[in-house]
Amino acid sequence: MRLATLRDGTRDGRLSLVRSDGARIADASRIARSLQAALDDWDDVEPRLREMDAELEAGRIVTDPLILHHMQAPLPRAYEWVDGSAYLNHVKLVRRARGADLPPSLEKDPLVYQGGSGVLLGPADDVRLADPLMGLDFEGEIAVILGDVPMGARADDAVKHVRLVTFVNDVTLRNLVSNELAKGFGFFQSKPATAFAPFVATPDELGGAWHDGRAWLQFKVWLNGRLVGDLETGPEMHFSFAQLLEHLALTRAFTAGTILGSGTVSNADVKRGISCLAERRMLEILSSPDRQAKTPFLRAGDRVAMEAFDVQGRSVFGRLEQKVIATG
Amino acid sequence: MRLATLRDGTRDGRLSLVRSDGARIADASRIARSLQAALDDWDDVEPRLREMDAELEAGRIVTDPLILHHMQAPLPRAYEWVDGSAYLNHVKLVRRARGADLPPSLEKDPLVYQGGSGVLLGPADDVRLADPLMGLDFEGEIAVILGDVPMGARADDAVKHVRLVTFVNDVTLRNLVSNELAKGFGFFQSKPATAFAPFVATPDELGGAWHDGRAWLQFKVWLNGRLVGDLETGPEMHFSFAQLLEHLALTRAFTAGTILGSGTVSNADVKRGISCLAERRMLEILSSPDRQAKTPFLRAGDRVAMEAFDVQGRSVFGRLEQKVIATG
């Protein structure tokens, strides 16, 4: 079952079911008015949504065409957005790029940061850039949406807390990162609003592509229409979502609708390309005689697209297509 | 006007108005079912709440006694909790305590971190401690709750975005801080659920105690019944809430119900005492021959209380009274 949120003028949007071909959606707001409302009452709501989904697939209910720019983030405002950094190849490259040390506990103690969750962007929302010197970058990531998680939850129990899977574009202002992290309190201004894929899928919808607390998908990234990344999301995710969840829950509980990200998808094989510009820039610095990055950060008018495919070639979470606009 | 949230079995609790003596509350859920619902539609809801508040003060509506442990956090789950560190005396002492450098931009560039907001504690909720070695500490802070804030909002416009004022106990696990900050991504496990005063007040309710983007109140803190802090919240708040808000909004927008904290209230005059144990421990280290802290961190059974008073001696946000319980 896949769900999406249709823009309807309310703060939380309207819950919709997505037809299996991804081309049409059906209004599910008579079951739960929003995705958050569904997550608040998941045990009761899920079976009713699945019944309606069967009706949808049987062609027995009214549908509307999916129009990407009518879709909001599945959760247009969420109670928490916690982002890991579980692809260690990315951590190594990006820290090398800004001359920062690798934490000695890198392979044992997950890196996570608390992101802003009050305003989340839809899959076709513009990325607003106040100043091109801030170094705007995209970051493709897998994310899960959790149910209620008690304090002290363990990795072994984590799978039952994962309600939905999707991907995000975790927009970053690279040139603000070093100064901000040097202050010691983590990211803030360097992390503008995160954008979301149009669909969220229940784990069973991924079939064999969901196991060991990871999504095993082919993740494609385009910049201005050109494919720049064709990555595998499964094998190099060092910490699983289950391990990340145990890390999160050590000292507090989480409410239904908390979003947990994998960190930037990254493969050690450079032929697979990138899901963020910082990695390509680092590789250019390392391989060029003058040790300069040639790839610029994003500028007004640039277009970023992302999509995640299963082995049958189906676009599991739909397509994200965003344009950068200047607001400065 | 002062508002509070009564526990009623729902995730968001029931919106209540607080009578001026703080002793009784009235069910306001016929106007807005929860504080978040009120904030979502503040321009319409506020005048209706003020009408009801006048009826309440005139003794013309039904009230119930305030029972502290029936109260939830005013927002039991919030969309964002962003905490500044605007009392520089605290920043200087705490960083000295853990041997960390002061950021060179300390007086010009506010320190803020993104806190967890999905599970927030009420004023009489227990603080759960998994392991005493984590170094549990309290932190008293002033906080404001914002309306919708657009990206690029300036300090001059900030006052119109401040809907409500309150205080919080920003619980911290001191012995987890150093390792966590050394990883570079800010606080996470070291910041368990934050607890809130029972009442939130509109800025006008503070009268002359709300000006220059700051609350000018007397903040008292008790540990196991003994007064340990009697602080002024106004004069030493180096960055105002207006300045903090401008810092936040540089690269993104915020949704109604975002909570913004002042950081630990701290006065340079040591006779005023403390609103967190870390400061007293640092003073002990600096003043004792053996350079050891004598004050232990919180243990199971310890009780913390906080209250903020105006010049008339009124407890503006009510009393927070929490007990530490062991869960490990």
Short mmCIF file of N, CA and C in Angstrom, two decimals, chain B residues 1-119:
data_model
loop_
_atom_site.label_atom_id
_atom_site.label_comp_id
_atom_site.label_asym_id
_atom_site.label_seq_id
_atom_site.Cartn_x
_atom_site.Cartn_y
_atom_site.Cartn_z
N MET B 1 -4.04 36.61 29.09
CA MET B 1 -4.70 35.32 29.00
C MET B 1 -3.66 34.22 29.15
N ARG B 2 -4.02 33.21 29.96
CA ARG B 2 -3.12 32.07 30.15
C ARG B 2 -3.85 30.78 29.78
N LEU B 3 -3.12 29.88 29.14
CA LEU B 3 -3.70 28.64 28.64
C LEU B 3 -2.92 27.45 29.19
N ALA B 4 -3.57 26.31 29.22
CA ALA B 4 -2.94 25.09 29.70
C ALA B 4 -3.59 23.90 28.99
N THR B 5 -2.97 22.74 29.14
CA THR B 5 -3.46 21.53 28.46
C THR B 5 -3.74 20.45 29.49
N LEU B 6 -5.01 20.07 29.56
CA LEU B 6 -5.44 19.04 30.50
C LEU B 6 -5.34 17.66 29.84
N ARG B 7 -4.78 16.71 30.59
CA ARG B 7 -4.67 15.33 30.10
C ARG B 7 -6.07 14.75 29.98
N ASP B 8 -6.43 14.26 28.77
CA ASP B 8 -7.77 13.69 28.57
C ASP B 8 -7.71 12.41 27.75
N GLY B 9 -6.51 11.82 27.64
CA GLY B 9 -6.38 10.56 26.92
C GLY B 9 -6.09 10.72 25.44
N THR B 10 -6.21 11.93 24.92
CA THR B 10 -5.85 12.16 23.52
C THR B 10 -4.38 12.56 23.44
N ARG B 11 -3.84 12.51 22.22
CA ARG B 11 -2.42 12.83 22.05
C ARG B 11 -2.12 14.30 22.36
N ASP B 12 -3.07 15.18 22.09
CA ASP B 12 -2.80 16.62 22.24
C ASP B 12 -3.43 17.23 23.48
N GLY B 13 -4.22 16.46 24.22
CA GLY B 13 -4.84 16.98 25.42
C GLY B 13 -5.93 18.00 25.13
N ARG B 14 -6.49 18.57 26.21
CA ARG B 14 -7.64 19.46 26.07
C ARG B 14 -7.24 20.89 26.43
N LEU B 15 -7.55 21.82 25.55
CA LEU B 15 -7.22 23.23 25.80
C LEU B 15 -8.05 23.77 26.97
N SER B 16 -7.36 24.45 27.87
CA SER B 16 -8.01 25.02 29.06
C SER B 16 -7.54 26.44 29.27
N LEU B 17 -8.44 27.27 29.79
CA LEU B 17 -8.07 28.62 30.22
C LEU B 17 -7.74 28.58 31.71
N VAL B 18 -6.79 29.40 32.13
CA VAL B 18 -6.35 29.41 33.52
C VAL B 18 -6.88 30.68 34.18
N ARG B 19 -7.55 30.52 35.33
CA ARG B 19 -8.06 31.69 36.05
C ARG B 19 -6.89 32.50 36.61
N SER B 20 -7.12 33.81 36.82
CA SER B 20 -6.00 34.71 37.13
C SER B 20 -5.28 34.32 38.42
N ASP B 21 -5.95 33.63 39.34
CA ASP B 21 -5.23 33.21 40.55
C ASP B 21 -4.46 31.90 40.35
N GLY B 22 -4.57 31.31 39.17
CA GLY B 22 -3.83 30.09 38.88
C GLY B 22 -4.37 28.86 39.57
N ALA B 23 -5.46 28.98 40.29
CA ALA B 23 -5.96 27.86 41.10
C ALA B 23 -6.99 27.02 40.38
N ARG B 24 -7.63 27.60 39.34
CA ARG B 24 -8.70 26.88 38.66
C ARG B 24 -8.57 27.04 37.15
N ILE B 25 -9.09 26.06 36.42
CA ILE B 25 -9.05 26.09 34.96
C ILE B 25 -10.46 25.84 34.41
N ALA B 26 -10.64 26.29 33.15
CA ALA B 26 -11.94 26.11 32.50
C ALA B 26 -11.72 25.45 31.14
N ASP B 27 -12.55 24.50 30.80
CA ASP B 27 -12.46 23.77 29.53
C ASP B 27 -12.72 24.72 28.36
N ALA B 28 -11.72 24.91 27.49
CA ALA B 28 -11.87 25.81 26.35
C ALA B 28 -11.96 25.03 25.04
N SER B 29 -12.20 23.72 25.14
CA SER B 29 -12.12 22.89 23.93
C SER B 29 -13.28 23.11 22.97
N ARG B 30 -14.34 23.83 23.42
CA ARG B 30 -15.39 24.14 22.45
C ARG B 30 -14.92 25.23 21.48
N ILE B 31 -13.86 25.96 21.84
CA ILE B 31 -13.30 26.99 20.95
C ILE B 31 -12.19 26.38 20.08
N ALA B 32 -11.29 25.65 20.71
CA ALA B 32 -10.25 24.92 19.97
C ALA B 32 -9.92 23.70 20.81
N ARG B 33 -9.87 22.53 20.17
CA ARG B 33 -9.76 21.31 20.97
C ARG B 33 -8.40 21.19 21.66
N SER B 34 -7.37 21.79 21.10
CA SER B 34 -6.03 21.69 21.68
C SER B 34 -5.31 23.01 21.46
N LEU B 35 -4.19 23.19 22.16
CA LEU B 35 -3.41 24.42 21.96
C LEU B 35 -2.90 24.50 20.53
N GLN B 36 -2.47 23.34 19.96
CA GLN B 36 -2.00 23.37 18.57
C GLN B 36 -3.12 23.82 17.64
N ALA B 37 -4.33 23.32 17.87
CA ALA B 37 -5.47 23.74 17.03
C ALA B 37 -5.70 25.24 17.16
N ALA B 38 -5.54 25.78 18.37
CA ALA B 38 -5.69 27.23 18.56
C ALA B 38 -4.61 27.98 17.80
N LEU B 39 -3.39 27.52 17.87
CA LEU B 39 -2.28 28.19 17.18
C LEU B 39 -2.44 28.11 15.66
N ASP B 40 -3.01 27.00 15.18
CA ASP B 40 -3.22 26.82 13.74
C ASP B 40 -4.14 27.89 13.17
N ASP B 41 -5.01 28.43 14.02
CA ASP B 41 -6.07 29.32 13.54
C ASP B 41 -6.17 30.52 14.50
N TRP B 42 -5.02 31.03 14.91
CA TRP B 42 -4.91 31.96 16.03
C TRP B 42 -5.73 33.24 15.83
N ASP B 43 -5.70 33.79 14.63
CA ASP B 43 -6.40 35.07 14.42
C ASP B 43 -7.89 34.95 14.70
N ASP B 44 -8.47 33.82 14.37
CA ASP B 44 -9.89 33.61 14.66
C ASP B 44 -10.13 33.16 16.10
N VAL B 45 -9.22 32.33 16.59
CA VAL B 45 -9.44 31.70 17.89
C VAL B 45 -9.13 32.65 19.05
N GLU B 46 -8.09 33.46 18.91
CA GLU B 46 -7.65 34.29 20.04
C GLU B 46 -8.77 35.19 20.59
N PRO B 47 -9.49 35.95 19.73
CA PRO B 47 -10.54 36.81 20.30
C PRO B 47 -11.62 36.02 21.03
N ARG B 48 -11.92 34.83 20.55
CA ARG B 48 -12.96 34.02 21.20
C ARG B 48 -12.46 33.51 22.56
N LEU B 49 -11.17 33.15 22.60
CA LEU B 49 -10.61 32.73 23.89
C LEU B 49 -10.61 33.91 24.88
N ARG B 50 -10.32 35.11 24.37
CA ARG B 50 -10.28 36.28 25.27
C ARG B 50 -11.68 36.61 25.80
N GLU B 51 -12.68 36.43 24.97
CA GLU B 51 -14.06 36.61 25.45
C GLU B 51 -14.37 35.62 26.57
N MET B 52 -13.98 34.37 26.33
CA MET B 52 -14.25 33.35 27.35
C MET B 52 -13.45 33.64 28.62
N ASP B 53 -12.23 34.16 28.44
CA ASP B 53 -11.39 34.48 29.59
C ASP B 53 -12.06 35.56 30.46
N ALA B 54 -12.70 36.53 29.81
CA ALA B 54 -13.41 37.58 30.56
C ALA B 54 -14.57 36.97 31.35
N GLU B 55 -15.25 36.03 30.74
CA GLU B 55 -16.34 35.32 31.44
C GLU B 55 -15.79 34.55 32.64
N LEU B 56 -14.63 33.93 32.42
CA LEU B 56 -13.98 33.16 33.49
C LEU B 56 -13.65 34.07 34.67
N GLU B 57 -13.05 35.22 34.37
CA GLU B 57 -12.67 36.14 35.46
C GLU B 57 -13.90 36.70 36.16
N ALA B 58 -15.01 36.81 35.41
CA ALA B 58 -16.24 37.33 36.01
C ALA B 58 -16.98 36.24 36.80
N GLY B 59 -16.41 35.03 36.79
CA GLY B 59 -17.01 33.95 37.58
C GLY B 59 -18.26 33.38 36.95
N ARG B 60 -18.41 33.55 35.62
CA ARG B 60 -19.65 33.15 34.99
C ARG B 60 -19.56 31.81 34.27
N ILE B 61 -18.43 31.10 34.38
CA ILE B 61 -18.38 29.77 33.76
C ILE B 61 -17.84 28.73 34.73
N VAL B 62 -18.14 27.49 34.38
CA VAL B 62 -17.77 26.37 35.24
C VAL B 62 -16.25 26.20 35.25
N THR B 63 -15.68 25.96 36.40
CA THR B 63 -14.24 25.73 36.50
C THR B 63 -13.97 24.45 37.28
N ASP B 64 -12.75 23.98 37.11
CA ASP B 64 -12.27 22.84 37.88
C ASP B 64 -10.98 23.25 38.58
N PRO B 65 -10.71 22.62 39.72
CA PRO B 65 -9.43 22.95 40.37
C PRO B 65 -8.25 22.53 39.51
N LEU B 66 -7.17 23.31 39.54
CA LEU B 66 -5.94 22.91 38.85
C LEU B 66 -5.28 21.80 39.65
N ILE B 67 -5.10 20.64 39.04
CA ILE B 67 -4.37 19.54 39.68
C ILE B 67 -3.13 19.32 38.83
N LEU B 68 -1.97 19.63 39.42
CA LEU B 68 -0.76 19.74 38.61
C LEU B 68 -0.48 18.46 37.81
N HIS B 69 -0.64 17.31 38.43
CA HIS B 69 -0.27 16.08 37.71
C HIS B 69 -1.34 15.66 36.69
N HIS B 70 -2.42 16.44 36.56
CA HIS B 70 -3.35 16.22 35.45
C HIS B 70 -2.98 17.06 34.23
N MET B 71 -1.98 17.91 34.38
CA MET B 71 -1.63 18.80 33.27
C MET B 71 -0.53 18.17 32.41
N GLN B 72 -0.69 18.32 31.10
CA GLN B 72 0.37 17.92 30.17
C GLN B 72 1.22 19.14 29.85
N ALA B 73 2.28 18.92 29.06
CA ALA B 73 2.96 20.08 28.47
C ALA B 73 1.91 20.84 27.67
N PRO B 74 1.97 22.18 27.66
CA PRO B 74 1.01 22.95 26.86
C PRO B 74 0.89 22.40 25.43
N LEU B 75 2.00 22.06 24.82
CA LEU B 75 2.02 21.31 23.55
C LEU B 75 2.66 19.95 23.86
N PRO B 76 1.86 18.90 24.07
CA PRO B 76 2.45 17.60 24.42
C PRO B 76 3.32 17.02 23.29
N ARG B 77 3.02 17.42 22.06
CA ARG B 77 3.92 17.13 20.93
C ARG B 77 3.92 18.41 20.10
N ALA B 78 5.10 18.87 19.73
CA ALA B 78 5.22 20.13 18.99
C ALA B 78 5.98 19.86 17.69
N TYR B 79 5.80 20.75 16.72
CA TYR B 79 6.44 20.53 15.42
C TYR B 79 7.92 20.89 15.42
N GLU B 80 8.31 21.85 16.27
CA GLU B 80 9.75 22.10 16.42
C GLU B 80 10.02 22.66 17.81
N TRP B 81 11.18 22.33 18.29
CA TRP B 81 11.67 22.85 19.57
C TRP B 81 13.12 23.26 19.31
N VAL B 82 13.29 24.56 19.20
CA VAL B 82 14.61 25.12 18.88
C VAL B 82 15.09 25.87 20.11
N ASP B 83 16.27 25.52 20.57
CA ASP B 83 16.74 26.11 21.83
C ASP B 83 17.98 26.93 21.59
N GLY B 84 17.91 28.19 21.99
CA GLY B 84 19.08 29.06 21.94
C GLY B 84 19.95 28.84 23.16
N SER B 85 21.00 29.64 23.25
CA SER B 85 21.84 29.64 24.45
C SER B 85 22.27 31.09 24.63
N ALA B 86 21.30 31.90 25.07
CA ALA B 86 21.43 33.35 24.99
C ALA B 86 22.02 33.98 26.25
N TYR B 87 22.10 33.20 27.33
CA TYR B 87 22.73 33.72 28.56
C TYR B 87 24.21 33.35 28.49
N LEU B 88 25.03 34.30 28.13
CA LEU B 88 26.43 33.97 27.83
C LEU B 88 27.19 33.52 29.06
N ASN B 89 26.75 33.96 30.25
CA ASN B 89 27.40 33.48 31.47
C ASN B 89 27.33 31.95 31.56
N HIS B 90 26.19 31.39 31.15
CA HIS B 90 26.04 29.94 31.16
C HIS B 90 26.96 29.29 30.12
N VAL B 91 26.98 29.85 28.92
CA VAL B 91 27.83 29.28 27.87
C VAL B 91 29.29 29.24 28.33
N LYS B 92 29.73 30.36 28.93
CA LYS B 92 31.13 30.45 29.35
C LYS B 92 31.45 29.42 30.45
N LEU B 93 30.55 29.32 31.44
CA LEU B 93 30.80 28.38 32.54
C LEU B 93 30.76 26.93 32.08
N VAL B 94 29.76 26.59 31.27
CA VAL B 94 29.60 25.18 30.90
C VAL B 94 30.71 24.73 29.96
N ARG B 95 31.09 25.61 29.05
CA ARG B 95 32.19 25.20 28.14
C ARG B 95 33.50 25.08 28.92
N ARG B 96 33.69 25.98 29.90
CA ARG B 96 34.87 25.86 30.74
C ARG B 96 34.85 24.54 31.49
N ALA B 97 33.65 24.14 31.93
CA ALA B 97 33.51 22.89 32.69
C ALA B 97 33.91 21.68 31.87
N ARG B 98 33.62 21.70 30.57
CA ARG B 98 34.00 20.52 29.79
C ARG B 98 35.23 20.77 28.94
N GLY B 99 35.94 21.87 29.24
CA GLY B 99 37.21 22.13 28.56
C GLY B 99 37.06 22.45 27.09
N ALA B 100 35.88 22.95 26.70
CA ALA B 100 35.65 23.28 25.29
C ALA B 100 35.95 24.75 25.04
N ASP B 101 36.38 25.07 23.83
CA ASP B 101 36.66 26.46 23.47
C ASP B 101 35.37 27.26 23.36
N LEU B 102 35.48 28.57 23.59
CA LEU B 102 34.36 29.47 23.32
C LEU B 102 34.39 29.83 21.84
N PRO B 103 33.24 29.79 21.17
CA PRO B 103 33.25 30.21 19.77
C PRO B 103 33.65 31.68 19.69
N PRO B 104 34.51 32.04 18.73
CA PRO B 104 34.95 33.44 18.65
C PRO B 104 33.78 34.39 18.36
N SER B 105 32.72 33.85 17.76
CA SER B 105 31.57 34.68 17.39
C SER B 105 30.52 34.76 18.51
N LEU B 106 30.90 34.33 19.71
CA LEU B 106 29.96 34.16 20.83
C LEU B 106 28.96 35.30 21.01
N GLU B 107 29.45 36.55 20.91
CA GLU B 107 28.57 37.69 21.23
C GLU B 107 27.79 38.20 20.03
N LYS B 108 28.08 37.67 18.84
CA LYS B 108 27.43 38.19 17.64
C LYS B 108 26.54 37.17 16.93
N ASP B 109 26.91 35.90 17.04
CA ASP B 109 26.23 34.85 16.27
C ASP B 109 25.59 33.89 17.28
N PRO B 110 24.25 33.89 17.40
CA PRO B 110 23.62 33.08 18.44
C PRO B 110 23.92 31.59 18.29
N LEU B 111 24.07 30.92 19.41
CA LEU B 111 24.12 29.46 19.45
C LEU B 111 22.68 28.95 19.54
N VAL B 112 22.31 28.05 18.66
CA VAL B 112 21.00 27.39 18.77
C VAL B 112 21.18 25.92 18.42
N TYR B 113 20.34 25.07 19.02
CA TYR B 113 20.33 23.68 18.57
C TYR B 113 18.88 23.26 18.36
N GLN B 114 18.71 22.24 17.53
CA GLN B 114 17.39 21.70 17.23
C GLN B 114 17.13 20.58 18.24
N GLY B 115 16.08 20.73 19.04
CA GLY B 115 15.75 19.73 20.04
C GLY B 115 14.68 18.77 19.56
N GLY B 116 14.51 17.68 20.28
CA GLY B 116 13.43 16.74 19.97
C GLY B 116 12.11 17.28 20.49
N SER B 117 11.06 17.22 19.68
CA SER B 117 9.80 17.88 20.03
C SER B 117 8.59 16.95 20.01
N GLY B 118 8.80 15.67 19.71
CA GLY B 118 7.66 14.78 19.54
C GLY B 118 7.05 14.31 20.86
N VAL B 119 7.84 14.28 21.91
CA VAL B 119 7.35 13.86 23.23
C VAL B 119 7.86 14.88 24.24
#
